[in-house]
Amino acid sequence: MPSVRVTTVAVTMSVATLLAAGFDPAAAPPSIDLRLEQVKEVRRLDVKPPPAGAMTSMFDEAGLTLRFGLSLPPGRQVIRIEQPESVRAVGSEGTDLSAIAKNVFGRQKFAELIHEWDKPPHALEFKLALPKRSAATFSLTTRLEAVTCRETAPVMIEPTTRATTVPDLLADAEVSVRIDAQPGSQNLVFKPGTVRDVIEKVELKSGAEFVASQGSMWNDQEVTYMFPGGAAAPVRLTVRRGLERVPISIDLREQKLP
């Protein structure tokens, strides 16, 4: 069993910063306050190697996890967090805590939004590597971005197998949609793929009800939403309005370890 040490920290700090020189404060994007609520340290030792092909546990993985509560202005919601381009994190004994393992895509995933089922995110977790047992404190400096929106609104469309324009979704690019019919299924394909930040939900009308998509996949060129069945029908989009990117800086100095 892994050993877990947890410190709960009642500290409030405003960490949103605007880096552009000479900006107008009245035109600045809304700030996000992060409250460091918990520092959790997990150490794991497998005394017996797992059988070949065995699945490893996704829970209580070894490492240092910081949990921040999110505070946004009324009516503002965080959609997603971009991973930081650089992380400087070090234990008091000198260990590089930014050296976390890469995921299956070969990337380091430091930040993750936390939310309950179908509710807006209310917390952010930041993962680091383990310091040595002799370490008493650690420091972390990093910068990342949150994508936020102000509100949502319904938009009805009636796509066909030919690409048609959907107006007023992106300010800097024309958006098109088409039906990609497959045996027993129907896909809705939007271009460009960057429109996925604007679309919160895609629903297909089925009788008197609207059915949400079963999943999606995307890249920068296009985003695809998948539905069962093969009959075309009106589609209801839940569209995000007032999107903004908000820079977030985290600067912890000699934070106590559990």
PDB file of N, CA and C in Angstrom, residues 74-75 78 85 110 133-134 163 191 212 223 225 237:
ATOM      1  N   PRO A  74     -18.332  36.247 -10.957  1.00  0.00           N
ATOM      2  CA  PRO A  74     -19.658  35.666 -11.199  1.00  0.00           C
ATOM      3  C   PRO A  74     -19.957  35.536 -12.688  1.00  0.00           C
ATOM      4  N   GLY A  75     -20.494  34.393 -13.080  1.00  0.00           N
ATOM      5  CA  GLY A  75     -20.861  34.170 -14.465  1.00  0.00           C
ATOM      6  C   GLY A  75     -19.742  33.675 -15.350  1.00  0.00           C
ATOM      7  N   VAL A  78     -14.363  28.255 -16.182  1.00  0.00           N
ATOM      8  CA  VAL A  78     -13.158  27.717 -16.802  1.00  0.00           C
ATOM      9  C   VAL A  78     -13.540  26.536 -17.684  1.00  0.00           C
ATOM     10  N   GLU A  85       4.333  25.704 -20.358  1.00  0.00           N
ATOM     11  CA  GLU A  85       5.480  25.493 -21.241  1.00  0.00           C
ATOM     12  C   GLU A  85       6.745  25.195 -20.447  1.00  0.00           C
ATOM     13  N   PHE A 110       0.981  18.163 -16.156  1.00  0.00           N
ATOM     14  CA  PHE A 110       1.111  18.720 -14.819  1.00  0.00           C
ATOM     15  C   PHE A 110      -0.244  19.125 -14.239  1.00  0.00           C
ATOM     16  N   ARG A 133      13.123  12.216   1.114  1.00  0.00           N
ATOM     17  CA  ARG A 133      12.465  12.208   2.432  1.00  0.00           C
ATOM     18  C   ARG A 133      13.042  13.275   3.348  1.00  0.00           C
ATOM     19  N   SER A 134      14.272  13.668   3.106  1.00  0.00           N
ATOM     20  CA  SER A 134      14.910  14.664   3.966  1.00  0.00           C
ATOM     21  C   SER A 134      14.425  16.081   3.686  1.00  0.00           C
ATOM     22  N   ALA A 163     -20.764  20.377 -46.927  1.00  0.00           N
ATOM     23  CA  ALA A 163     -20.291  21.348 -45.941  1.00  0.00           C
ATOM     24  C   ALA A 163     -21.026  22.673 -46.108  1.00  0.00           C
ATOM     25  N   LYS A 191     -15.288  22.204 -39.147  1.00  0.00           N
ATOM     26  CA  LYS A 191     -13.973  22.738 -39.487  1.00  0.00           C
ATOM     27  C   LYS A 191     -13.967  24.231 -39.235  1.00  0.00           C
ATOM     28  N   ALA A 212     -27.522  13.690 -26.663  1.00  0.00           N
ATOM     29  CA  ALA A 212     -26.144  14.185 -26.709  1.00  0.00           C
ATOM     30  C   ALA A 212     -25.256  13.234 -27.490  1.00  0.00           C
ATOM     31  N   VAL A 223     -13.134  18.809 -35.920  1.00  0.00           N
ATOM     32  CA  VAL A 223     -13.624  18.129 -34.726  1.00  0.00           C
ATOM     33  C   VAL A 223     -14.872  17.352 -35.121  1.00  0.00           C
ATOM     34  N   TYR A 225     -18.163  14.883 -33.902  1.00  0.00           N
ATOM     35  CA  TYR A 225     -19.066  14.422 -32.842  1.00  0.00           C
ATOM     36  C   TYR A 225     -19.838  13.218 -33.368  1.00  0.00           C
ATOM     37  N   LEU A 237     -26.821  23.123 -30.836  1.00  0.00           N
ATOM     38  CA  LEU A 237     -25.504  23.393 -30.256  1.00  0.00           C
ATOM     39  C   LEU A 237     -25.675  24.239 -28.998  1.00  0.00           C
TER      40      LEU A 237
END
